[in-house]
Amino acid sequence: MIPQLETAVFGQQPGFNIGGPPIKDTIGDTNVPMIHNLSVHDTAKQKLDSHSRVKWETDQENAFFVANLGEVYRQHIRWNSLLPRIEPHFAIKSNPDPMVAKLLASLGVGFDCASKAEIQQVLDMGVEPSRIIYANPCKQASYIRYVAQQNVAKMTFDNAEELHKIKMIYPNAELVLRILTDDSKSDCQLGLKFGAPLETVDHLLRTAKELSLNVIGVSFHVGSGCHDENAFADAVLRARTVFDQAEALGFHFTLLDVGGGFPGADIKDGITFEKVAAVLGPAVDELFSPDIRVIAEPGRYYVASAFTLCTHIIGRRTVMKGSEDPSYMYYVNDGMYGAFNCILFDHQVVVPHVLSKNGRYVYGQKLNETEYECSIWGPTCDSIDCLNKSTRLPLLEEGDWLYYENMGAYTICAASQFNGFQKSKVIYTNTSC
Ligand SMILES: Cc1ncc(COP(=O)(O)O)c(C=O)c1O
């Protein structure tokens, strides 16, 4: 359970007792979200149960997220225990959910923002400008003017044109040179777009010197969804060489920003946060003296595992295959144009589980039933809207529910309302384990 959650962050909020009245997602007549104190599966169950108990409403079968704020909190504790020297700045782009942002702000986490709106959201929560890094190497001029007014001084760059732009608008900005690293082992290779190759660093630093700009350090991003912890060590080594180059040119660097790329959910026999921390922590300590401030920009790490998406089966098509067992096409009410855009944009592989079948609630249970070949499709009229091309599930009917875990990163933030389908709403809970 998050100690500060009920009082400091969100005020006193009622919990919810199993077997009580229909679940409510907001407090009283307000729009203030209610934070339940049930497990994720009991929160989802209460939500489904409430459908039969309340009077029929048009939206009652809509897909919904259960967000477990306790999980976000535990990720923070884990971070502090394994990487105590590195100050996390949550990459709010990964999930700008207001409750998650408030929680992290209350825990003293900083923020990595990429646009005026993100910076505004963070400042509006009362976060001091010094806890924000504007980590977008190519910024709209008017946004630089905005951050100059707001005293958000830290910002990244990776090209000389950006330096000239910043000189004109915010000459006292605290600049962080984003360098290119090896992102070949990552799902999203951000180096295609950003990061100064090491051979350009000398020119960039000399340009900054000529312009009398205040470059304070180095940042990098090993790529989002990184599968190789050694990429972090290699990047830290590159950053060290840039620190040395800068020193030789008369700069005094004080900041190292190790970016994002930390895993959101541990992969069995694959990457885990523990493995990254075991490589990154010692690499930083070995190459950077304690007076260097070290920050990071984790996004996925904080939110991926905290969000579970529950979808309603709105239709089924049986596909006959001669004398073989038929296969089935299931249609659910969130899709590729909604939260599942992560399949396209974030290279995620999403795994369906049965939440309820024929009114029976089976979260987490292995059903002892024959499984059939099937595909799962979103609700829009586009055939790209396919969530699982081929999987196996017990025979399901319209009205049953599926759930997908690890749906907190790069999902809701990029969802559209194409075809008039609403974005799935979020119900909050706060579990202690
Ligand atoms: C500059 C920057 N920092 C941090 C992140 C967050 O990365 P991740 O979610 O992999 O931690 C991103 C993601 O695109 C990014 O572009």
Coordinates of C-alpha atoms in Angstrom, one line a residue, residues 90-320:
F90 CA 9.5 9.9 -15.3
A91 CA 9.1 10.1 -19.1
I92 CA 5.5 11.3 -19.0
K93 CA 5.0 10.5 -22.7
S94 CA 4.7 6.9 -21.8
N95 CA 1.5 7.4 -19.9
P96 CA 0.4 10.9 -18.8
D97 CA -2.4 9.5 -16.6
P98 CA -3.0 12.2 -14.0
M99 CA -3.2 9.9 -11.0
V100 CA 0.1 8.2 -11.9
A101 CA 1.7 11.6 -12.5
K102 CA 0.4 12.9 -9.2
L103 CA 1.7 9.9 -7.3
L104 CA 5.2 10.1 -8.9
A105 CA 5.3 13.9 -8.2
S106 CA 4.4 13.3 -4.6
L107 CA 7.2 10.7 -4.3
G108 CA 9.7 13.3 -5.4
V109 CA 10.3 11.9 -8.9
G110 CA 11.3 14.3 -11.6
F111 CA 9.8 14.5 -15.1
D112 CA 11.1 14.1 -18.7
C113 CA 8.9 16.2 -20.9
A114 CA 8.9 16.5 -24.7
S115 CA 6.4 19.3 -25.4
K116 CA 4.7 22.4 -23.9
A117 CA 1.6 20.5 -22.9
E118 CA 3.6 17.8 -21.0
I119 CA 5.6 20.6 -19.2
Q120 CA 2.4 22.4 -18.4
Q121 CA 0.8 19.3 -17.0
V122 CA 3.8 18.7 -14.7
L123 CA 4.1 22.4 -13.6
D124 CA 0.3 22.5 -12.9
M125 CA 0.8 19.7 -10.3
G126 CA 3.2 22.0 -8.4
V127 CA 6.4 20.4 -9.5
E128 CA 9.4 22.8 -9.4
P129 CA 10.9 23.6 -12.8
S130 CA 14.2 22.3 -11.6
R131 CA 12.7 18.8 -11.5
I132 CA 11.9 18.8 -15.2
I133 CA 14.2 18.1 -18.2
Y134 CA 12.9 19.1 -21.6
A135 CA 14.3 16.1 -23.3
N136 CA 13.5 16.7 -26.9
P137 CA 16.5 17.6 -29.1
C138 CA 14.5 19.5 -31.7
K139 CA 12.1 21.9 -30.0
Q140 CA 9.5 24.3 -31.4
A141 CA 10.8 27.9 -30.9
S142 CA 7.6 29.0 -29.1
Y143 CA 8.0 26.1 -26.7
I144 CA 11.5 27.3 -25.9
R145 CA 10.0 30.7 -25.2
Y146 CA 7.5 29.1 -22.9
V147 CA 10.1 27.2 -20.9
A148 CA 12.2 30.3 -20.6
Q149 CA 9.2 32.0 -19.0
Q150 CA 8.7 29.1 -16.7
N151 CA 12.4 28.7 -15.7
V152 CA 12.5 25.1 -17.0
A153 CA 16.2 25.4 -17.8
K154 CA 17.4 21.9 -18.5
M155 CA 17.0 20.8 -22.2
T156 CA 18.7 18.4 -24.6
F157 CA 20.2 19.1 -28.0
D158 CA 22.1 17.1 -30.6
N159 CA 22.7 19.5 -33.5
A160 CA 24.2 22.9 -34.2
E161 CA 21.0 24.5 -35.6
E162 CA 19.3 23.8 -32.3
L163 CA 22.1 25.6 -30.5
H164 CA 21.6 28.7 -32.6
K165 CA 17.9 28.6 -32.0
I166 CA 18.4 28.3 -28.2
K167 CA 21.0 31.1 -28.2
M168 CA 18.3 33.5 -29.7
I169 CA 15.5 32.5 -27.3
Y170 CA 17.0 31.1 -24.1
P171 CA 20.7 31.8 -23.9
N172 CA 20.9 30.9 -20.2
A173 CA 19.4 27.4 -20.7
E174 CA 21.3 24.5 -19.2
L175 CA 22.1 22.3 -22.1
V176 CA 22.5 18.6 -22.2
L177 CA 24.2 17.0 -25.2
R178 CA 22.3 13.9 -26.3
I179 CA 24.8 11.5 -27.9
L180 CA 24.1 8.5 -30.1
T181 CA 24.5 5.0 -28.6
D182 CA 24.1 1.5 -29.8
D183 CA 20.4 0.8 -29.8
S184 CA 20.5 -2.2 -32.0
K185 CA 19.2 -4.5 -29.2
S186 CA 16.1 -2.4 -28.6
D187 CA 12.5 -2.6 -29.9
C188 CA 12.3 1.1 -30.7
Q189 CA 15.6 2.4 -32.1
L190 CA 15.5 6.1 -31.3
G191 CA 19.0 6.7 -32.7
L192 CA 17.4 6.7 -36.2
K193 CA 16.1 10.2 -35.2
F194 CA 18.1 11.6 -32.3
G195 CA 21.6 11.5 -30.8
A196 CA 24.8 13.2 -32.0
P197 CA 27.3 10.7 -33.4
L198 CA 30.6 10.9 -31.4
E199 CA 32.5 12.3 -34.4
T200 CA 30.2 15.4 -34.3
V201 CA 30.6 16.1 -30.6
D202 CA 33.8 18.2 -31.0
H203 CA 32.1 20.5 -33.5
L204 CA 29.0 20.8 -31.3
L205 CA 30.9 21.7 -28.2
R206 CA 33.0 24.2 -30.0
T207 CA 29.9 25.8 -31.5
A208 CA 28.4 26.0 -28.0
K209 CA 31.6 27.6 -26.7
E210 CA 31.5 30.2 -29.5
L211 CA 27.9 31.0 -28.6
S212 CA 28.8 31.2 -24.9
L213 CA 26.1 28.6 -24.1
N214 CA 26.0 26.7 -20.9
V215 CA 26.4 23.0 -21.7
I216 CA 26.2 21.1 -18.4
G217 CA 26.3 17.4 -19.4
V218 CA 25.5 14.5 -21.5
S219 CA 22.4 12.4 -22.1
F220 CA 21.7 9.2 -24.1
H221 CA 18.9 6.8 -24.8
V222 CA 19.7 3.1 -25.5
G223 CA 16.4 2.7 -27.2
S224 CA 13.0 1.9 -25.7
G225 CA 12.4 -1.8 -25.0
C226 CA 16.1 -2.5 -24.6
H227 CA 16.9 -6.2 -24.4
D228 CA 20.6 -6.0 -23.6
E229 CA 21.8 -4.5 -20.3
N230 CA 25.3 -4.1 -21.7
A231 CA 24.0 -1.4 -24.0
F232 CA 23.8 0.8 -20.9
A233 CA 27.4 0.2 -19.9
D234 CA 28.6 0.9 -23.4
A235 CA 26.6 4.2 -23.5
V236 CA 28.1 5.2 -20.1
L237 CA 31.5 4.7 -21.5
R238 CA 30.7 6.9 -24.5
A239 CA 29.4 9.6 -22.2
R240 CA 32.6 9.5 -20.3
T241 CA 34.6 10.2 -23.5
V242 CA 32.4 13.2 -24.1
F243 CA 32.8 14.5 -20.6
D244 CA 36.6 14.3 -21.2
Q245 CA 36.3 16.1 -24.5
A246 CA 34.3 18.8 -22.8
E247 CA 36.7 19.2 -20.0
A248 CA 39.5 19.7 -22.5
L249 CA 37.5 22.5 -24.2
G250 CA 37.0 24.3 -20.9
F251 CA 33.5 23.1 -19.9
H252 CA 32.7 21.9 -16.5
F253 CA 30.1 19.1 -16.8
T254 CA 28.0 18.2 -13.8
L255 CA 25.1 16.1 -15.2
L256 CA 24.9 12.6 -16.7
D257 CA 21.4 11.6 -18.0
V258 CA 21.2 7.8 -18.7
G259 CA 17.8 8.1 -20.5
G260 CA 15.1 5.5 -20.7
G261 CA 14.9 2.0 -22.0
F262 CA 14.4 0.2 -18.7
P263 CA 12.2 -2.9 -19.0
G264 CA 8.5 -2.5 -18.0
A265 CA 7.9 -6.1 -17.1
D266 CA 10.6 -8.7 -16.4
I267 CA 11.1 -11.2 -19.3
K268 CA 11.6 -14.8 -18.2
D269 CA 15.2 -15.7 -19.1
G270 CA 15.5 -12.3 -20.6
I271 CA 16.0 -8.7 -19.6
T272 CA 15.0 -7.6 -16.0
F273 CA 15.5 -4.3 -14.2
E274 CA 17.8 -6.2 -11.8
K275 CA 20.1 -7.1 -14.7
V276 CA 20.2 -3.5 -16.0
A277 CA 20.8 -2.1 -12.5
A278 CA 23.7 -4.6 -11.9
V279 CA 25.4 -3.3 -15.0
L280 CA 24.5 0.4 -15.0
G281 CA 25.0 1.2 -11.3
P282 CA 28.7 0.0 -11.2
A283 CA 29.5 1.5 -14.6
V284 CA 28.3 4.9 -13.5
D285 CA 30.2 4.7 -10.2
E286 CA 33.4 3.5 -11.9
L287 CA 33.5 6.3 -14.4
F288 CA 31.8 9.3 -12.7
S289 CA 32.8 10.8 -9.4
P290 CA 30.2 11.3 -6.7
D291 CA 29.9 15.0 -7.4
I292 CA 28.4 14.3 -10.9
R293 CA 24.6 14.3 -10.7
V294 CA 23.1 11.3 -12.5
I295 CA 19.5 11.3 -13.7
A296 CA 17.4 8.9 -15.8
E297 CA 14.2 9.1 -17.9
P298 CA 12.4 5.9 -17.3
G299 CA 8.9 5.7 -18.9
R300 CA 7.8 2.1 -19.5
Y301 CA 9.5 0.9 -16.3
Y302 CA 7.0 2.8 -14.1
V303 CA 3.8 2.1 -15.8
A304 CA 3.7 -1.0 -18.0
S305 CA 2.9 -3.6 -15.4
A306 CA 0.5 -1.3 -13.5
F307 CA -2.3 -1.3 -16.1
T308 CA -4.5 -4.2 -17.1
L309 CA -7.0 -3.8 -20.0
C310 CA -10.3 -5.6 -19.8
T311 CA -12.2 -6.0 -23.2
H312 CA -15.7 -7.2 -23.9
I313 CA -16.3 -9.7 -26.7
I314 CA -18.8 -7.9 -28.9
G315 CA -19.0 -10.5 -31.7
R316 CA -17.8 -13.9 -32.9
R317 CA -17.5 -15.4 -36.3
T318 CA -17.1 -19.1 -36.8
V319 CA -14.8 -20.1 -39.6
M320 CA -15.7 -23.6 -40.9

